[in-house]
Tab-separated table of C-alpha atoms and ligand atoms in Angstrom:
chain	number	residue	atom	x	y	z
A	68	UNK	CA	95.280	168.614	126.532
A	69	UNK	CA	93.325	166.554	129.082
A	70	UNK	CA	94.247	166.568	132.777
A	71	UNK	CA	92.031	164.482	135.049
A	72	UNK	CA	91.597	165.023	138.794
A	73	UNK	CA	90.508	161.682	140.322
A	74	UNK	CA	88.917	161.786	143.782
A	75	UNK	CA	88.730	158.681	145.985
A	76	UNK	CA	91.981	157.365	144.514
A	77	UNK	CA	92.469	155.019	147.499
A	78	UNK	CA	89.092	153.404	146.756
A	79	UNK	CA	88.400	150.483	144.423
A	80	UNK	CA	87.267	152.467	141.379
A	81	UNK	CA	89.705	155.344	142.036
A	82	UNK	CA	92.623	152.877	141.949
A	83	UNK	CA	91.470	151.484	138.593
A	84	UNK	CA	91.052	154.947	137.080
A	85	UNK	CA	94.559	155.873	138.211
A	86	UNK	CA	95.871	152.613	136.711
A	87	UNK	CA	94.155	153.409	133.412
A	88	UNK	CA	95.555	156.952	133.333
A	89	UNK	CA	99.083	155.650	133.996
A	90	UNK	CA	98.689	152.949	131.304
A	91	UNK	CA	97.278	155.328	128.683
A	92	UNK	CA	99.663	158.184	129.541
A	93	UNK	CA	96.793	160.492	130.470
A	94	UNK	CA	97.960	163.375	132.688
A	95	UNK	CA	96.254	163.123	136.081
A	96	UNK	CA	96.313	164.121	139.706
A	97	UNK	CA	94.825	161.824	142.354
A	98	UNK	CA	93.353	162.713	145.707
A	99	UNK	CA	91.975	160.829	148.695
A	100	UNK	CA	91.837	161.195	152.465
A	101	UNK	CA	95.053	160.304	154.338
A	102	UNK	CA	98.215	158.769	152.884
A	103	UNK	CA	98.341	157.333	149.368
A	104	UNK	CA	97.501	153.599	149.674
A	105	UNK	CA	97.787	152.912	145.958
A	106	UNK	CA	101.301	151.863	144.844
A	107	UNK	CA	100.208	152.336	141.211
A	108	UNK	CA	99.858	156.060	141.955
A	109	UNK	CA	103.198	157.928	142.019
A	110	UNK	CA	103.543	160.075	145.160
A	111	UNK	CA	104.112	163.206	143.062
A	112	UNK	CA	100.652	162.635	141.508
A	113	UNK	CA	98.886	162.371	144.893
A	114	UNK	CA	97.380	165.008	147.184
A	115	UNK	CA	95.855	164.174	150.582
A	116	UNK	CA	92.624	166.181	150.988
A	117	UNK	CA	89.544	165.560	153.114
A	118	UNK	CA	86.818	166.669	150.706
A	119	UNK	CA	84.765	167.942	153.638
A	120	UNK	CA	87.348	170.759	153.991
A	121	UNK	CA	85.784	172.893	151.293
A	122	UNK	CA	88.531	175.554	151.326
A	123	UNK	CA	91.144	172.853	150.686
A	124	UNK	CA	89.021	171.434	147.855
A	125	UNK	CA	88.865	174.831	146.227
A	126	UNK	CA	92.617	175.405	146.607
A	127	UNK	CA	93.385	171.976	145.123
A	128	UNK	CA	91.263	172.567	142.015
A	129	UNK	CA	92.552	176.111	141.455
A	130	UNK	CA	96.165	174.968	141.855
A	131	UNK	CA	95.907	171.851	139.638
A	132	UNK	CA	93.652	173.371	136.927
A	133	UNK	CA	92.230	170.004	135.744
A	134	UNK	CA	90.249	169.855	132.497
A	135	UNK	CA	88.037	167.139	134.037
A	136	UNK	CA	87.222	165.829	137.508
A	137	UNK	CA	86.110	162.215	138.034
A	138	UNK	CA	84.488	162.245	141.456
A	139	UNK	CA	84.456	158.701	142.855
A	140	UNK	CA	84.928	159.585	146.545
A	141	UNK	CA	81.847	159.029	148.670
A	142	UNK	CA	80.523	157.384	151.791
A	143	UNK	CA	79.617	154.093	150.132
A	144	UNK	CA	78.447	151.898	153.035
A	145	UNK	CA	74.673	152.017	152.603
A	146	UNK	CA	73.796	150.898	156.152
A	147	UNK	CA	76.356	153.280	157.720
A	148	UNK	CA	74.760	156.135	155.759
A	149	UNK	CA	71.296	155.143	157.018
A	150	UNK	CA	72.537	155.401	160.614
A	151	UNK	CA	74.620	158.565	160.015
A	152	UNK	CA	72.494	160.747	157.718
A	153	UNK	CA	74.252	164.050	158.472
A	154	UNK	CA	77.707	162.663	157.723
A	155	UNK	CA	76.309	161.051	154.568
A	156	UNK	CA	74.860	164.383	153.417
A	157	UNK	CA	78.118	166.203	154.210
A	158	UNK	CA	80.338	163.832	152.217
A	159	UNK	CA	78.030	162.792	149.390
A	160	UNK	CA	76.202	166.055	148.757
A	161	UNK	CA	77.931	169.088	150.299
A	162	UNK	CA	81.481	167.995	149.417
A	163	UNK	CA	80.274	167.186	145.882
A	164	UNK	CA	78.796	170.687	145.673
A	165	UNK	CA	82.106	172.276	146.741
A	166	UNK	CA	83.999	170.261	144.149
A	167	UNK	CA	81.460	170.983	141.408
A	168	UNK	CA	81.559	174.726	142.117
A	169	UNK	CA	85.369	174.638	141.931
A	170	UNK	CA	85.177	172.688	138.653
A	171	UNK	CA	83.016	175.399	137.139
A	172	UNK	CA	85.492	178.121	138.179
A	173	UNK	CA	88.310	176.435	136.215
A	174	UNK	CA	86.015	175.263	133.375
A	175	UNK	CA	86.531	171.556	134.089
A	176	UNK	CA	84.100	168.821	133.056
A	177	UNK	CA	82.581	167.263	136.205
A	178	UNK	CA	81.823	163.515	136.289
A	179	UNK	CA	79.895	162.194	139.291
A	180	UNK	CA	79.745	158.512	140.228
A	181	UNK	CA	76.253	157.423	141.191
A	182	UNK	CA	74.298	154.242	141.770
A	183	UNK	CA	71.478	151.913	140.704
A	184	UNK	CA	70.033	152.592	144.190
A	185	UNK	CA	68.598	155.884	142.858
A	186	UNK	CA	65.807	153.588	141.523
A	187	UNK	CA	63.192	151.769	143.615
A	188	UNK	CA	63.884	148.408	141.947
A	189	UNK	CA	60.333	147.678	140.886
A	190	UNK	CA	61.035	147.743	137.120
A	191	UNK	CA	64.599	146.539	136.480
A	192	UNK	CA	66.695	147.009	133.320
A	193	UNK	CA	66.765	150.769	133.926
A	194	UNK	CA	67.708	153.244	131.213
A	195	UNK	CA	69.130	156.734	131.744
A	196	UNK	CA	65.713	158.351	131.214
A	197	UNK	CA	63.836	156.327	133.877
A	198	UNK	CA	62.442	158.151	136.908
A	199	UNK	CA	64.429	157.934	140.152
A	200	UNK	CA	62.782	156.974	143.444
A	201	UNK	CA	65.397	156.475	146.200
A	202	UNK	CA	64.614	154.144	149.125
A	203	UNK	CA	67.488	154.957	151.505
A	204	UNK	CA	69.532	157.850	152.906
A	205	UNK	CA	72.512	156.832	150.748
A	206	UNK	CA	70.334	156.664	147.623
A	207	UNK	CA	68.764	160.036	148.439
A	208	UNK	CA	72.239	161.568	148.889
A	209	UNK	CA	73.205	160.373	145.405
A	210	UNK	CA	69.977	161.775	143.904
A	211	UNK	CA	70.680	165.093	145.658
A	212	UNK	CA	74.239	165.091	144.287
A	213	UNK	CA	72.986	164.268	140.777
A	214	UNK	CA	70.481	167.115	141.005
A	215	UNK	CA	73.282	169.623	141.654
A	216	UNK	CA	74.253	168.906	138.035
A	217	UNK	CA	70.946	167.992	136.386
A	218	UNK	CA	69.203	171.087	137.714
A	219	UNK	CA	72.020	173.575	137.113
A	220	UNK	CA	70.619	176.084	134.595
A	221	UNK	CA	74.051	177.575	133.836
A	222	UNK	CA	76.212	174.556	132.997
A	223	UNK	CA	75.902	171.402	130.923
A	224	UNK	CA	79.517	170.265	131.053
A	225	UNK	CA	78.891	167.396	133.469
A	226	UNK	CA	78.209	163.678	133.423
A	227	UNK	CA	76.734	161.168	135.830
A	228	UNK	CA	78.062	157.590	135.696
A	229	UNK	CA	75.661	155.265	137.516
A	230	UNK	CA	76.926	151.804	138.394
A	231	UNK	CA	75.976	148.575	140.224
A	232	UNK	CA	77.922	146.431	142.781
A	233	UNK	CA	81.512	147.190	141.818
A	234	UNK	CA	83.982	144.338	142.312
A	235	UNK	CA	87.686	143.801	141.839
A	236	UNK	CA	91.019	143.782	143.580
A	237	UNK	CA	92.864	146.729	145.090
A	238	UNK	CA	95.480	147.774	147.627
A	239	UNK	CA	94.460	148.488	151.250
A	240	UNK	CA	90.773	148.918	150.434
A	241	UNK	CA	88.637	150.082	153.358
A	242	UNK	CA	85.982	147.495	152.461
A	243	UNK	CA	85.738	144.225	150.545
A	244	UNK	CA	83.253	143.319	147.816
A	245	UNK	CA	80.927	140.380	147.245
A	246	UNK	CA	82.980	138.665	144.541
A	247	UNK	CA	86.247	138.839	146.513
A	248	UNK	CA	84.371	137.406	149.500
A	249	UNK	CA	83.123	134.534	147.310
A	250	UNK	CA	86.624	133.940	145.893
A	251	UNK	CA	87.926	133.520	149.459
A	252	UNK	CA	84.989	131.618	150.975
A	253	UNK	CA	83.869	129.167	148.257
A	254	UNK	CA	87.145	127.233	147.774
A	255	UNK	CA	87.362	126.774	151.568
A	256	UNK	CA	83.827	125.314	151.611
A	257	UNK	CA	82.603	128.081	153.925
A	258	UNK	CA	78.839	128.645	154.020
A	259	UNK	CA	77.652	131.844	152.346
A	260	UNK	CA	74.195	133.157	153.274
A	261	UNK	CA	72.853	135.026	150.245
A	262	UNK	CA	69.560	136.589	149.201
A	263	UNK	CA	67.660	135.387	146.152
A	264	UNK	CA	65.221	138.306	145.993
A	265	UNK	CA	67.652	141.080	144.996
A	266	UNK	CA	68.731	141.189	141.352
A	267	UNK	CA	71.941	142.970	140.334
A	268	UNK	CA	74.393	143.291	137.426
A	269	UNK	CA	77.817	143.290	139.132
A	270	UNK	CA	80.411	145.511	137.506
A	271	UNK	CA	84.100	144.697	137.111
A	272	UNK	CA	85.940	147.781	138.396
A	273	UNK	CA	88.325	147.749	135.397
A	274	UNK	CA	85.383	147.918	132.941
A	275	UNK	CA	83.845	150.752	134.934
A	276	UNK	CA	87.149	152.662	134.953
A	277	UNK	CA	87.262	152.321	131.151
A	278	UNK	CA	83.745	153.792	130.859
A	279	UNK	CA	84.474	156.650	133.260
A	280	UNK	CA	87.639	157.678	131.416
A	281	UNK	CA	86.016	157.325	127.971
A	282	UNK	CA	83.270	159.788	129.004
A	283	UNK	CA	86.042	162.349	129.502
A	284	UNK	CA	88.139	161.432	126.448
A	285	UNK	CA	85.085	161.410	124.141
A	286	UNK	CA	83.796	164.676	125.641
A	287	UNK	CA	80.441	163.121	126.497
A	288	UNK	CA	77.900	164.747	128.803
A	289	UNK	CA	74.690	163.629	130.524
A	290	UNK	CA	73.799	160.425	132.354
A	291	UNK	CA	75.457	157.070	131.553
A	292	UNK	CA	74.573	153.623	132.891
A	293	UNK	CA	77.744	151.538	133.324
A	294	UNK	CA	77.315	148.087	134.862
A	295	UNK	CA	78.135	144.473	134.132
A	296	UNK	CA	76.253	142.858	131.225
A	297	UNK	CA	74.080	140.307	133.105
A	298	UNK	CA	71.482	140.814	135.860
A	299	UNK	CA	71.009	137.877	138.246
A	300	UNK	CA	69.778	137.251	141.803
A	301	UNK	CA	72.639	137.652	144.318
A	302	UNK	CA	72.818	133.920	145.126
A	303	UNK	CA	73.074	133.134	141.393
A	304	UNK	CA	75.903	135.681	141.018
A	305	UNK	CA	77.936	133.778	143.601
A	306	UNK	CA	77.010	130.455	141.965
A	307	UNK	CA	78.554	131.836	138.753
A	308	UNK	CA	81.758	132.545	140.690
A	309	UNK	CA	81.741	128.935	141.918
A	310	UNK	CA	81.231	127.647	138.360
A	311	UNK	CA	84.064	129.835	137.051
A	312	UNK	CA	86.317	128.363	139.763
A	313	UNK	CA	85.310	124.836	138.691
A	314	UNK	CA	83.820	124.037	142.106
A	315	UNK	CA	81.045	121.472	142.230
A	316	UNK	CA	79.548	121.571	145.714
A	317	UNK	CA	78.890	125.123	146.900
A	318	UNK	CA	77.756	125.867	150.435
A	319	UNK	CA	75.257	128.576	149.550
A	320	UNK	CA	72.347	129.100	151.919
A	321	UNK	CA	69.582	131.061	150.239
A	322	UNK	CA	67.722	133.530	152.440
A	323	UNK	CA	65.249	136.361	151.901
A	324	UNK	CA	66.103	140.064	152.349
A	325	UNK	CA	63.606	140.326	155.218
A	326	UNK	CA	65.668	138.013	157.418
A	327	UNK	CA	68.773	140.207	157.047
A	328	UNK	CA	67.510	143.103	159.178
A	329	UNK	CA	69.678	145.626	157.328
A	330	UNK	CA	69.348	149.273	158.360
A	331	UNK	CA	68.857	150.543	154.790
A	332	UNK	CA	66.166	149.375	152.405
A	333	UNK	CA	67.469	147.974	149.078
A	334	UNK	CA	65.729	148.040	145.677
A	335	UNK	CA	64.699	144.469	144.750
A	336	UNK	CA	65.555	144.460	141.049
A	337	UNK	CA	67.958	146.833	139.307
A	338	UNK	CA	70.145	146.078	136.260
A	339	UNK	CA	70.784	148.546	133.453
A	340	UNK	CA	70.024	148.977	129.781
A	341	UNK	CA	73.586	149.564	128.504
A	342	UNK	CA	72.762	150.516	124.902
A	343	UNK	CA	73.683	154.216	125.293
A	344	UNK	CA	77.117	153.382	126.740
A	345	UNK	CA	77.691	150.675	124.113
A	346	UNK	CA	76.967	153.138	121.333
A	347	UNK	CA	78.651	156.301	122.618
A	348	UNK	CA	81.525	154.858	124.672
A	349	UNK	CA	82.130	151.515	122.967
A	350	UNK	CA	81.481	150.052	126.431
A	351	UNK	CA	81.371	146.232	126.290
A	352	UNK	CA	81.771	144.937	129.858
A	353	UNK	CA	82.802	141.400	130.765
A	354	UNK	CA	80.596	138.893	132.595
A	355	UNK	CA	81.730	137.156	135.793
A	356	UNK	CA	82.806	133.974	134.021
A	357	UNK	CA	85.335	136.041	132.025
A	358	UNK	CA	86.586	138.174	134.916
A	359	UNK	CA	87.120	135.461	137.557
A	360	UNK	CA	90.319	134.074	135.935
A	361	UNK	CA	91.627	137.668	135.667
A	362	UNK	CA	90.790	138.323	139.315
A	363	UNK	CA	92.526	135.119	140.413
A	364	UNK	CA	95.711	136.326	138.667
A	365	UNK	CA	95.275	139.783	140.225
A	366	UNK	CA	94.886	138.393	143.735
A	367	UNK	CA	98.441	137.039	143.646
A	368	UNK	CA	99.685	140.564	142.831
A	369	UNK	CA	97.540	142.389	145.394
A	370	UNK	CA	98.253	140.095	148.394
B	29	NAP	N1	81.095	149.849	145.252
B	29	NAP	C1	79.879	149.694	144.775
B	29	NAP	O1	79.323	148.582	144.800
B	29	NAP	C2	79.155	150.862	144.163
B	29	NAP	C3	77.872	150.680	143.624
B	29	NAP	C4	77.217	151.784	143.066
B	29	NAP	C5	77.828	153.032	143.063
B	29	NAP	N2	79.067	153.169	143.606
B	29	NAP	C6	79.678	154.516	143.617
B	29	NAP	O2	80.913	154.440	142.924
B	29	NAP	C7	81.875	155.289	143.540
B	29	NAP	C8	83.160	154.529	143.787
B	29	NAP	O3	82.900	153.394	144.610
B	29	NAP	P1	84.069	152.525	145.256
B	29	NAP	O4	83.586	151.137	145.378
B	29	NAP	O5	85.362	152.796	144.560
B	29	NAP	O6	84.108	153.149	146.720
B	29	NAP	P2	85.200	152.975	147.870
B	29	NAP	O7	86.114	151.836	147.568
B	29	NAP	O8	84.451	152.995	149.161
B	29	NAP	O9	86.046	154.321	147.705
B	29	NAP	C9	85.579	155.563	148.083
B	29	NAP	C10	86.778	156.397	148.435
B	29	NAP	O10	86.321	157.696	148.871
B	29	NAP	C11	87.162	158.094	149.935
B	29	NAP	N3	86.527	159.103	150.763
B	29	NAP	C12	85.456	158.945	151.576
B	29	NAP	N4	85.206	160.098	152.226
B	29	NAP	C13	86.135	160.992	151.833
B	29	NAP	C14	86.411	162.339	152.151
B	29	NAP	N5	85.678	163.018	153.056
B	29	NAP	N6	87.454	162.953	151.552
B	29	NAP	C15	88.229	162.282	150.657
B	29	NAP	N7	88.023	160.994	150.312
B	29	NAP	C16	86.982	160.354	150.892
B	29	NAP	C17	87.401	156.815	150.716
B	29	NAP	O11	88.498	156.958	151.562
B	29	NAP	P3	88.976	155.756	152.552
B	29	NAP	O12	89.513	154.697	151.624
B	29	NAP	O13	90.014	156.387	153.377
B	29	NAP	O14	87.754	155.298	153.295
B	29	NAP	C18	87.600	155.812	149.597
B	29	NAP	O15	88.953	155.729	149.217
B	29	NAP	C19	81.212	155.858	144.780
B	29	NAP	O16	80.797	157.181	144.513
B	29	NAP	C20	80.022	154.962	145.024
B	29	NAP	O17	78.950	155.643	145.645
B	29	NAP	C21	79.743	152.124	144.139
């Protein structure tokens, strides 16, 4: 019998994994920092734990005895991580290590969420076997976390789910996402300044949640690339949102990454080869033009 421990359940992906578990009747326990902000998660399925309190992490895992842990919690703001490297290492690497060690004690499968930023973005269309080359503190922290699993000589019961720009709706999220921003700004005619020299395959959070849960249900191990199906420049991604909304005149100002002055360096071109996930997980993600109508419906519910 499966029992999933979901970390980061107040976050965008964590909320969707909880929703999927509730819908599919999969036993689960959810954890995040502070009160439960996800009304889809029953209070008796929620535990408030700061993952940087390693003793509390250990107690939680030993008490709940999950058969699998899906570890979505992380410091996810790339520029914040660049400016706060010690905090980034504590949350993204050391807390992951504590959780992974606890998982091994109870014999639970450990699934780590990771990112396209592990790559340098020179090649694009990355497969699971491509070499990593992180360009930022955040990306390095994810490579370090991955290596806790990849380089463990004593355990193979783990998976790494790498993803790209996750978007969707959620309750009380601590940060927004590009597509939600576009859904708000474009109909009002607001100007959006967007780069045309970074290529990404944005991922609908619901599709990603499906992939993450299927890894557990199908007892898969190893690295999986789970993103949206189409890689485009960022300005073209937002143009697609405009098209899906039926808008004709979009106020998109195209700029180059250099003018942004962001603290963390970004890989120019990512995007994933999804063939492994298609074959082993039956993962067939939706493109933006299919998800926008679903998101518009969702927004009414989440407001
Ligand atoms: N979003 C993307 O575009 C993207 C792209 C590639 C990879 N990923 C990876 O995918 C995963 C999920 O992303 P997401 O978009 O769902 O992130 P998110 O919305 O930022 O959620 C992360 C969650 O982790 C929680 N958290 C942070 N520090 C914690 C701590 N010390 N103890 C307990 N909980 C803590 C946060 O709590 P608060 O809500 O209280 O802040 C938040 O709920 C992450 O591992 C991320 O690195 C995301």
